Amino acid sequence: MSANLRVGFIGAGKMASALAQGFIKGQAVKCASHVSASCPIADKHLLEHMEQMGCQTFHCNKELMDCSDVVILAVKPQIMPLVLPDIKSLVASKLMVSIAAGVQLAQLQADLNPDSKIVRLMPNTPCIVREGVSVFCSGPQVTPQDNATVKQLFGTVGQIDEVKESMIDAVTGVSGSGPAYMYLIIEAMADGGVKQGLPRDLAYKLAAQTMVGAGRMVLDTHTHPAVLKDEVCSPGGTTITALDMLEKSGLRTSIMQAVEAATKRCTQI
């Protein structure tokens, strides 16, 4: 990956902002001015955070394309058909990365041109604190060097894996949408703590750090979550009593159904 790599975002929503901030913090780019974003004038308020970070901003996609090596398509899926014709003639030597849920490589390739170098990638918002997780798949014109650029770029904001395109929608259901599930659990745990008399700030801290620590245990020890769970449960103790309540409440089934619903939604977009 070039030390002078320039990254542009077509679209300036929350995911684009999170990635931009992560790239700058992780020094994936030489300086903030090597990151740019564009959006219509009607949505100019979305560019304010980018400008505060020191990024370049545009209301013209052509200007952004001219100063970018890697272009990240960060618009909503339903907006993609409006954007792609506007840039079709400009993509010849660019590495295009789409983070739009449900938009397949074949569709992107057809709407641009057969020689376009297109990567489909699904990140998540913890990229902003460089604890994200992303997966990607590449179109037929993408070279090994391009794949290496994607891995190095997104590797600065978390973990990155290459997968088959058939897995991308399920990934969206697990990790793309997953932070929202985790925030809901953190909020519920904290509310429970407050109900039992804990100060709210302390309750949020305990719940959030517990989730961080549990995730790190799974990743670092390579131990099955069920084994780690069993290690916390003493016979007749507080944890097994709590787990019994969660099982009776259908927590496991609810989360599995949430992942399924998010995955299916990708095919409806």
Coordinates of C-alpha atoms in Angstrom, one line a residue:
M1 CA 0.0 0.0 0.0
S2 CA 1.4 3.4 -1.0
A3 CA 2.4 5.8 1.7
N4 CA 0.7 8.5 -0.3
L5 CA -2.6 6.5 -0.7
R6 CA -5.6 8.8 -1.2
V7 CA -9.0 7.5 -0.1
G8 CA -12.3 9.0 -1.2
F9 CA -15.8 8.4 0.1
I10 CA -18.9 8.8 -2.2
G11 CA -21.4 9.4 0.6
A12 CA -20.6 10.8 4.0
G13 CA -22.9 9.0 6.4
K14 CA -22.0 7.4 9.8
M15 CA -20.1 4.5 8.3
A16 CA -18.0 6.7 6.0
S17 CA -17.3 9.0 8.9
A18 CA -16.3 6.0 11.2
L19 CA -14.0 4.6 8.5
A20 CA -12.4 8.0 7.8
Q21 CA -11.7 8.6 11.4
G22 CA -10.3 5.1 11.8
F23 CA -8.0 5.4 8.8
I24 CA -6.6 8.7 10.1
K25 CA -6.1 7.4 13.6
G26 CA -4.5 4.2 12.3
Q27 CA -2.3 6.2 9.9
A28 CA -3.5 4.3 6.9
V29 CA -3.2 7.6 5.1
K30 CA -0.3 10.1 5.4
C31 CA -2.6 12.9 6.6
A32 CA -6.3 13.8 7.0
S33 CA -6.2 15.8 3.7
H34 CA -5.5 12.5 1.9
V35 CA -9.1 11.5 2.8
S36 CA -12.0 13.1 0.9
A37 CA -15.8 12.8 0.8
S38 CA -18.6 13.9 -1.5
C39 CA -22.3 14.2 -1.2
P40 CA -25.1 16.4 -2.8
I41 CA -25.4 20.0 -1.7
A42 CA -28.7 19.1 -0.1
D43 CA -26.8 16.8 2.3
K44 CA -23.9 19.2 3.0
H45 CA -24.4 18.9 6.8
L46 CA -23.1 15.3 6.5
L47 CA -19.7 16.7 5.5
E48 CA -19.2 18.8 8.6
H49 CA -17.6 16.0 10.6
M50 CA -15.3 15.2 7.7
E51 CA -14.3 18.9 7.5
Q52 CA -13.6 19.0 11.2
M53 CA -11.2 16.0 10.8
G54 CA -9.3 17.9 8.1
C55 CA -10.6 15.9 5.1
Q56 CA -11.3 17.4 1.7
T57 CA -15.0 17.6 0.8
F58 CA -16.8 18.0 -2.5
H59 CA -20.3 18.2 -3.9
C60 CA -19.1 16.8 -7.2
N61 CA -18.2 13.1 -7.5
K62 CA -15.9 13.7 -10.4
E63 CA -13.7 16.0 -8.3
L64 CA -13.5 13.3 -5.7
M65 CA -12.6 10.7 -8.2
D66 CA -9.8 12.8 -9.6
C67 CA -8.0 13.0 -6.3
S68 CA -8.6 9.4 -5.0
D69 CA -6.7 6.1 -5.5
V70 CA -9.3 4.0 -3.7
V71 CA -13.0 5.1 -3.9
I72 CA -15.4 3.8 -1.3
L73 CA -19.0 3.7 -2.4
A74 CA -20.7 4.5 1.0
V75 CA -24.2 5.4 -0.2
K76 CA -27.4 3.6 0.7
P77 CA -28.2 0.7 -1.6
Q78 CA -31.2 2.5 -3.1
I79 CA -29.0 5.5 -4.0
M80 CA -26.4 3.4 -5.9
P81 CA -28.3 3.4 -9.2
L82 CA -28.2 7.2 -9.2
V83 CA -24.5 7.4 -8.4
L84 CA -22.9 4.7 -10.6
P85 CA -23.9 6.3 -14.0
D86 CA -22.4 9.6 -12.8
I87 CA -18.9 8.0 -12.3
K88 CA -19.0 5.2 -14.9
S89 CA -16.5 7.0 -17.2
L90 CA -14.1 7.8 -14.4
V91 CA -13.4 4.4 -12.8
A92 CA -10.8 3.0 -15.3
S93 CA -7.7 2.9 -12.9
K94 CA -9.5 3.2 -9.6
L95 CA -10.0 0.6 -7.0
M96 CA -13.7 0.8 -6.2
V97 CA -14.9 -0.6 -2.8
S98 CA -18.7 -0.9 -2.2
I99 CA -19.9 -1.1 1.4
A100 CA -23.6 -1.0 0.4
A101 CA -25.6 -3.9 1.9
G102 CA -27.2 -6.3 -0.5
V103 CA -25.7 -4.9 -3.7
Q104 CA -23.9 -7.7 -5.5
L105 CA -20.6 -7.6 -7.5
A106 CA -22.4 -8.5 -10.7
Q107 CA -24.8 -5.6 -10.3
L108 CA -22.0 -3.2 -9.6
Q109 CA -19.9 -4.5 -12.5
A110 CA -22.9 -4.2 -14.9
D111 CA -23.6 -0.6 -13.8
L112 CA -20.0 0.5 -14.2
N113 CA -18.1 -1.4 -16.9
P114 CA -16.6 -4.9 -17.4
D115 CA -13.0 -3.7 -16.7
S116 CA -13.8 -2.0 -13.4
K117 CA -11.9 -3.2 -10.4
I118 CA -14.6 -3.7 -7.8
V119 CA -14.5 -5.0 -4.2
R120 CA -17.6 -5.6 -2.1
L121 CA -16.9 -5.1 1.6
M122 CA -18.9 -5.1 4.8
P123 CA -17.3 -3.2 7.7
N124 CA -18.9 -2.2 11.0
T125 CA -18.9 1.0 13.1
P126 CA -16.3 0.0 15.7
C127 CA -13.8 0.8 13.0
I128 CA -13.9 4.3 14.5
V129 CA -12.0 3.0 17.5
R130 CA -10.0 0.6 15.4
E131 CA -11.8 -2.5 16.8
G132 CA -13.9 -3.1 13.7
V133 CA -14.3 -6.3 11.7
S134 CA -14.7 -6.4 7.9
V135 CA -15.0 -9.0 5.3
F136 CA -14.6 -8.6 1.5
C137 CA -14.9 -10.4 -1.8
S138 CA -13.4 -9.2 -5.1
G139 CA -14.5 -8.9 -8.7
P140 CA -12.7 -10.6 -11.6
Q141 CA -10.6 -7.6 -12.5
V142 CA -9.2 -7.1 -9.0
T143 CA -5.5 -8.0 -8.8
P144 CA -3.6 -9.6 -5.9
Q145 CA -2.0 -6.2 -5.3
D146 CA -5.4 -4.6 -5.0
N147 CA -6.5 -7.3 -2.5
A148 CA -3.4 -6.5 -0.5
T149 CA -4.3 -2.8 -0.5
V150 CA -7.8 -3.6 0.8
K151 CA -6.4 -5.8 3.6
Q152 CA -3.8 -3.3 4.6
L153 CA -6.2 -0.4 4.5
F154 CA -9.0 -2.0 6.5
G155 CA -6.5 -3.9 8.7
T156 CA -5.6 -0.5 10.3
V157 CA -9.2 -0.3 11.7
G158 CA -9.7 -3.8 12.9
Q159 CA -9.8 -7.4 11.6
I160 CA -10.3 -8.1 7.9
D161 CA -11.0 -11.4 6.1
E162 CA -11.7 -12.4 2.5
V163 CA -14.8 -14.6 2.0
K164 CA -17.0 -15.9 -0.7
E165 CA -19.6 -13.4 -1.9
S166 CA -22.4 -15.8 -0.8
M167 CA -21.4 -15.2 2.8
I168 CA -21.6 -11.4 2.7
D169 CA -25.3 -11.1 3.6
A170 CA -24.9 -13.4 6.6
V171 CA -21.9 -11.3 7.7
T172 CA -24.1 -8.3 7.5
G173 CA -26.5 -10.0 9.9
V174 CA -23.8 -10.9 12.4
S175 CA -21.2 -8.2 12.4
G176 CA -22.5 -5.4 10.2
S177 CA -25.7 -5.0 12.3
G178 CA -24.2 -6.7 15.3
P179 CA -22.9 -3.6 17.2
A180 CA -26.6 -2.5 17.6
Y181 CA -27.4 -5.9 19.2
M182 CA -24.4 -5.5 21.6
Y183 CA -25.5 -1.9 22.5
L184 CA -28.9 -3.2 23.4
I185 CA -27.5 -5.8 25.7
I186 CA -25.1 -3.3 27.3
E187 CA -28.1 -1.0 27.9
A188 CA -30.2 -3.8 29.4
M189 CA -27.4 -5.0 31.7
A190 CA -26.8 -1.4 32.9
D191 CA -30.5 -0.8 33.5
G192 CA -30.5 -4.0 35.5
G193 CA -27.6 -2.7 37.6
V194 CA -29.3 0.6 38.1
K195 CA -32.5 -1.2 39.2
Q196 CA -30.3 -3.0 41.8
G197 CA -28.9 0.3 43.1
L198 CA -25.8 1.0 41.0
P199 CA -24.9 4.5 39.7
R200 CA -25.7 4.6 36.0
D201 CA -22.2 5.6 34.9
L202 CA -20.7 2.7 36.8
A203 CA -23.4 0.3 35.5
Y204 CA -22.6 1.3 31.9
K205 CA -18.8 0.9 32.5
L206 CA -19.2 -2.5 34.1
A207 CA -21.5 -3.8 31.3
A208 CA -19.4 -2.4 28.4
Q209 CA -16.1 -3.6 29.7
T210 CA -17.6 -7.0 30.5
M211 CA -18.6 -7.3 26.9
V212 CA -15.1 -6.1 25.7
G213 CA -13.4 -8.6 28.0
A214 CA -15.6 -11.5 27.1
G215 CA -15.0 -10.9 23.4
R216 CA -11.3 -10.7 24.0
M217 CA -11.4 -14.0 25.8
V218 CA -13.0 -15.7 22.8
L219 CA -10.5 -14.2 20.4
D220 CA -7.3 -14.6 22.4
T221 CA -7.9 -18.0 23.9
H222 CA -9.6 -19.7 20.9
T223 CA -11.8 -21.4 23.4
H224 CA -15.4 -22.3 22.5
P225 CA -17.8 -19.7 24.1
A226 CA -19.8 -22.6 25.7
V227 CA -16.6 -23.7 27.5
L228 CA -15.9 -20.1 28.7
K229 CA -19.5 -19.8 29.8
D230 CA -19.3 -23.0 31.8
E231 CA -16.1 -21.8 33.6
V232 CA -18.1 -18.9 35.0
C233 CA -21.0 -21.1 36.3
S234 CA -20.6 -22.5 39.8
P235 CA -23.1 -25.2 40.8
G236 CA -26.2 -23.6 42.3
G237 CA -24.5 -20.2 41.9
T238 CA -25.6 -16.7 40.7
T239 CA -24.5 -17.1 37.1
I240 CA -26.3 -20.3 36.3
T241 CA -29.4 -18.9 37.9
A242 CA -29.1 -15.8 35.7
L243 CA -28.5 -18.0 32.6
D244 CA -31.6 -20.1 33.4
M245 CA -33.6 -16.9 33.3
L246 CA -32.1 -15.8 30.0
E247 CA -32.9 -19.2 28.4
K248 CA -36.5 -19.0 29.7
S249 CA -36.8 -15.6 28.2
G250 CA -35.6 -16.8 24.8
L251 CA -32.5 -14.6 24.5
R252 CA -30.6 -17.2 22.4
T253 CA -33.5 -17.7 20.0
S254 CA -34.1 -13.9 19.7
I255 CA -30.5 -13.2 18.7
M256 CA -30.5 -16.0 16.2
Q257 CA -33.7 -14.7 14.7
A258 CA -32.3 -11.1 14.6
V259 CA -29.3 -12.3 12.6
E260 CA -31.7 -14.2 10.2
A261 CA -33.9 -11.2 9.8
A262 CA -31.0 -8.8 9.0
T263 CA -29.6 -11.4 6.5
K264 CA -32.9 -11.7 4.7
R265 CA -33.3 -8.0 4.6
C266 CA -30.1 -7.7 2.5
T267 CA -31.9 -9.7 -0.3
Q268 CA -34.9 -7.4 -0.2
I269 CA -33.0 -4.1 -0.7

